[in-house]
Amino acid sequence: MRFGVVIFPASNCDRDCVHVLRAVLGQEVEEVWYEERSLDGLDAVVLPGGFAYGDYLRAGAVAARAPVMTAVRAFAQVGGAVLGICNGFQILLEAGLLPGAMLRNAVLRFRCTTVHVRVESTQTPFTRTLREGHVLQMPIAHGEGNYFAPGSLLSTIEEAGQVVFRYCDADGRVTSDANPNGSVRNVAGVCNPAGNVVGLMPHPERASEEVLGSRDGRLLFESVITTVIARREAPKQSRLYEIATGLRPSQQGRSPRPFGARDD
Amino acid sequence: MTTATLAPESVGLTRDEYEEIRRRLGRDPSPLELRMFGVMWSEHCGYKHSKVTLELLPAESPRLLQGPGENAGVLDIGGGWAVAFKMESHNHPSAVDPFNGAATGVGGIIRDVLSMGARPIALVDSLRFGPLDDPTSRRQAAGIIAGIAAYGNCVGIPTVAGELVAHPGYRGTPLVNVACVGLLRHGDVARSRAAGPGNAVMLVGARTGRDGIGGAAFASAELDTGSEREDRASVQIGDPFAGKLLIEATLDALRAGGVIAVQDLGAAGLTCATSEMAARGGMGMRLELERVPVREEGMRPDEILLSESQERMLLVVAPGATGRVAEIYRRWGLRAAVVGDVVAAPSLTVHSGGTPLVSLPPYALAEAPVHRPAAREPATLRARWTMPDLPMVDPAAALRTLLSTPAVAHKRAVYEQYDHMVQIRTVVVPGAGDAAVLRLPELSPRGLALVADGDGRLADLDPYRGARRAVAEAAANLACVGAAPLGLTDCLNFGNPEHPEVFWTFRQAVTGIADACRAMRIPVVGGNVSFYNESPDGPVLPTPVITMVGLLEDVSRTCGAGFREAEDIIVLISAADPDMAASSYASAVHGIEAGRPADVDLDAHQRVLAVVREAVARGWLSSAHDCSDGGAAVAVAESAILGTIGADVTLPAAARTDAALFGEAPSRFILSLPEDRLSDLQVLAAVHGVPVAILGRTGGDRLRIAATGQREQGWTIDLALDELSRAYESLADIL
């Protein structure tokens, strides 16, 4: 499939994401310049980590207003899979594509270390092939990763299954010791109501090769590849199609729902 | 412009130097020209006190693509690829403004490597502070670390290795030495020699402002107590966002063709870049000041010429390519202005509004006069070689003290503030092994190993031996991760070289590095001298710092410092007997810094390194750690703490228990390995004539050490790992 990796001025994990998607996973990758106004032909878009616009003003604040974000918004609206990693997550928050906001780390310092996160929702293309409770080991590297949402919003997104990842210990326990930045209720990643836009602070691209200590991050990319390809190509009777679309065979004939939509 | 009335002293020059300028020009310099000479002939730019001594350093290597004299050295690593690296100090700015001083130090060294045409892939920082219970030192430490983090993290270059030492000898004069390593193809090596009359000179990157004016001259003066207030105008402010754009745009421009030479603008700004590029190429340059993009209106010519505004580079570009180059920088949101051109006549001319302001031979500026300062051995040196008798202390308490001293303690609190993983090359992260290891997917499975080492306490007691030990130690650290040395860059931090004792110490240290490098066939491909590191208390500890780069054949066959498995055999391989002279134990536990440091037997050292390197490369070892500060006891404790596996060990007996535990010597390593690999290691060691002593086994959650040579006599130290870890994590509460 065809990924787009957006390059903002001073993105600095763009090359890492391109490497993993292209060299490790063998996918087609288009490097999308921040002035681009169309994402036609792409199956999924990654907003990489870094310090877009130097994070001047506020992390992600200027990048959220870059021309390419109009295209990202349109891409998301029609159900396209969008992944924001670290600074990319901050940009999606600033763009209003994801709920909540980022505060400075509770330790008031940049932190680069390895953490564990637990998969809380499999209703996104990036977690569809994982299971709830799956513990992933990935690095973090950020100064503003203290996720915040006020109580009412937090309840809403938790009930809607929009919390995708929480910081946990190696055994999957969500504890305050396992929280590296003070995020409210250990939230490490969230999605939009439809589930197709996901943001997380940990770096899956830094955990995609054995030599770097973990391959857990690869599962996110493999999930979206499986999901998108299945959505496009799998025969409608198959289990793969069911995984990809959330549609049971009995529901055939209805158009595929957006990722993350629930039965009512 | 009149020729009158600017005293040479007001620009930091002596009367003799003024006469030399007159001799070279055949006339009096104008005040503007004199100011340019002032910065170019400062120690920082001109190396006038160090140049002759630095010629001792060997640069020979079959891998050498570029030695000293350019912005950074370049060495071949095979497959058509090369590494460029260089270390520089930013001590004086960091003393005055810790955050911005350190940040611009990082920015500057990155541009040095970038100007060789290399993509920067790693940073190394070596830091020295006053005692961390001293409020000023602590504030400086916090600011310096935050400044390095702010710049390095934003530009996306991982900070993967370094040192942190706290010592009263750095009170008020912290040392900030930063190295950058870059990767490039052979064919992409860029140089800074101006060539081709008629070629355009382009100033690219940030606009020129009033910051940092006279910074180079400032770096060449001693700081006094009023410095913090008065010298703020001399400190530049870094803009890592612009720095990152400059990296990408410059690499794009170099690949696009038409760029003939490139030089970063650092100390002395346009004055230095234009005169050095012209001098190296044997050309002249014509500069038109009104074409320089400035940040504010009304800047005077001297301000434009001497500004040290960051994130700027000077390019020599073929006339037909200036539009394309400007477009590349514009795409990255940066300016690229044609500010002049290369001329055949060897003259640097500066015009403003058509009026000629400056006309100087570039070499006259760029080649500062050479001084041969007087040298005298410090009067008190030999008296300090007498080692007093140390009282016996509780060995367990001494071990905890040593583990908690900043030089030994875990640096997690520091490197977690640095992004050390971006660019996804970091295989051995800081703290996990004796050196950082970066993979090279370009040359898979090969990798690079990086380490910084220096010991001011040793160099203070014997600069020659201290410097040799620093080189030996760096190579030892590389061996522990399985890497062979490629080359090194050095940063030489000393006091005022006009003091004969300081200059003698400097020369001894350089001689020590040179001798060690010759013996070990390690080229010195570049470096930096920082003099005048003096506070009102006197000169800093003489501190030669080495950043060494090594090559691994296979990054999957590297090794950490922590024990990996219970029931492994622990061995000591060693080519020297431990010694209390100049030891960390004497200093940290007894407050005594005396004794003559043991010299390193480089032949024996090389043989031990060969054993360690080969054992790692063959995958025999579970852990490899060199015994340095705190001797064998600290090395075993660190391996246990890092691996969260205890150990029972019996150390070879020495004259005193504390010497067996904490005595220091070069060429000693603590290794752990599965029992079925022991005979392989013993055979390998025997081939190289290196003794192997079996100390014990890993396992449990306590560290138990018998220091009497015989376990039957009971444990000398018996501590829970938790207790050791708490001591080792002492910096977490400080930084």
Short mmCIF file of C-alpha atoms in Angstrom, two decimals, chain A residues 7-17 19-20 33-35 50-56 109-114 139-141 203 205-207 209 211-212, chain B residues 119 149-150 153-156 238-242 244-245 248 330-333 413 415-427 439 441 555-556 732 735:
data_model
loop_
_atom_site.label_atom_id
_atom_site.label_comp_id
_atom_site.label_asym_id
_atom_site.label_seq_id
_atom_site.Cartn_x
_atom_site.Cartn_y
_atom_site.Cartn_z
CA ILE A 7 7.48 16.65 6.34
CA PHE A 8 7.01 19.90 8.22
CA PRO A 9 9.91 22.30 8.65
CA ALA A 10 11.96 20.65 11.45
CA SER A 11 10.12 17.37 11.54
CA ASN A 12 12.96 15.10 12.58
CA CYS A 13 11.55 11.58 12.64
CA ASP A 14 10.33 11.73 9.04
CA ARG A 15 13.34 9.83 7.72
CA ASP A 16 12.96 7.21 10.46
CA CYS A 17 9.30 6.62 9.53
CA HIS A 19 12.92 3.90 6.61
CA VAL A 20 10.63 1.62 8.60
CA TRP A 33 5.85 18.36 1.80
CA TYR A 34 4.01 20.60 4.26
CA GLU A 35 2.82 22.90 1.46
CA GLY A 50 10.13 16.14 15.71
CA PHE A 51 9.93 19.83 16.45
CA ALA A 52 7.83 21.18 13.57
CA TYR A 53 8.46 24.94 13.36
CA GLY A 54 10.79 24.47 16.34
CA ASP A 55 7.69 23.95 18.51
CA TYR A 56 7.82 27.70 18.83
CA ARG A 109 11.92 18.17 31.56
CA PHE A 110 12.32 16.41 28.26
CA ARG A 111 12.32 12.64 28.77
CA CYS A 112 13.77 10.04 26.46
CA THR A 113 13.35 6.51 27.72
CA THR A 114 11.63 3.22 26.97
CA PRO A 139 10.58 4.55 23.35
CA ILE A 140 9.30 8.01 24.19
CA ALA A 141 11.16 11.29 23.65
CA HIS A 203 7.56 6.15 18.81
CA GLU A 205 9.16 3.58 14.33
CA ARG A 206 11.91 3.37 16.96
CA ALA A 207 10.69 -0.08 17.97
CA GLU A 209 13.64 -3.69 14.34
CA VAL A 211 18.56 -4.66 16.66
CA LEU A 212 17.00 -1.59 18.31
CA ARG B 119 24.76 14.49 7.66
CA ALA B 149 18.97 19.14 25.19
CA ALA B 150 17.07 22.06 23.70
CA ASN B 153 16.61 17.42 20.54
CA CYS B 154 15.10 19.98 18.21
CA VAL B 155 17.56 19.43 15.37
CA GLY B 156 17.04 15.68 15.64
CA GLY B 238 20.86 29.70 19.32
CA ASP B 239 17.88 28.99 17.12
CA PRO B 240 17.69 25.22 16.70
CA PHE B 241 14.73 25.50 14.36
CA ALA B 242 16.85 27.53 11.94
CA LYS B 244 17.66 22.15 11.53
CA LEU B 245 16.50 23.93 8.37
CA GLU B 248 18.56 20.06 5.40
CA ARG B 330 13.97 29.48 0.17
CA ARG B 331 12.15 26.15 0.08
CA TRP B 332 13.44 25.54 3.60
CA GLY B 333 12.38 29.02 4.67
CA ALA B 413 19.17 12.00 34.94
CA TYR B 415 20.83 11.59 29.12
CA GLU B 416 17.09 11.09 29.59
CA GLN B 417 16.89 14.82 28.87
CA TYR B 418 18.55 14.18 25.51
CA ASP B 419 16.84 12.41 22.65
CA HIS B 420 19.41 9.64 22.25
CA MET B 421 17.39 7.48 19.85
CA VAL B 422 16.27 9.75 17.00
CA GLN B 423 17.61 8.64 13.59
CA ILE B 424 17.04 5.06 14.83
CA ARG B 425 20.71 4.08 14.89
CA THR B 426 21.29 3.72 18.63
CA VAL B 427 21.94 0.06 19.43
CA ARG B 439 24.22 0.89 13.61
CA PRO B 441 22.20 0.48 7.84
CA VAL B 555 26.41 -4.48 15.69
CA SER B 556 24.50 -7.61 16.62
CA ALA B 732 18.50 11.74 40.03
CA LEU B 735 19.89 17.21 38.16
#
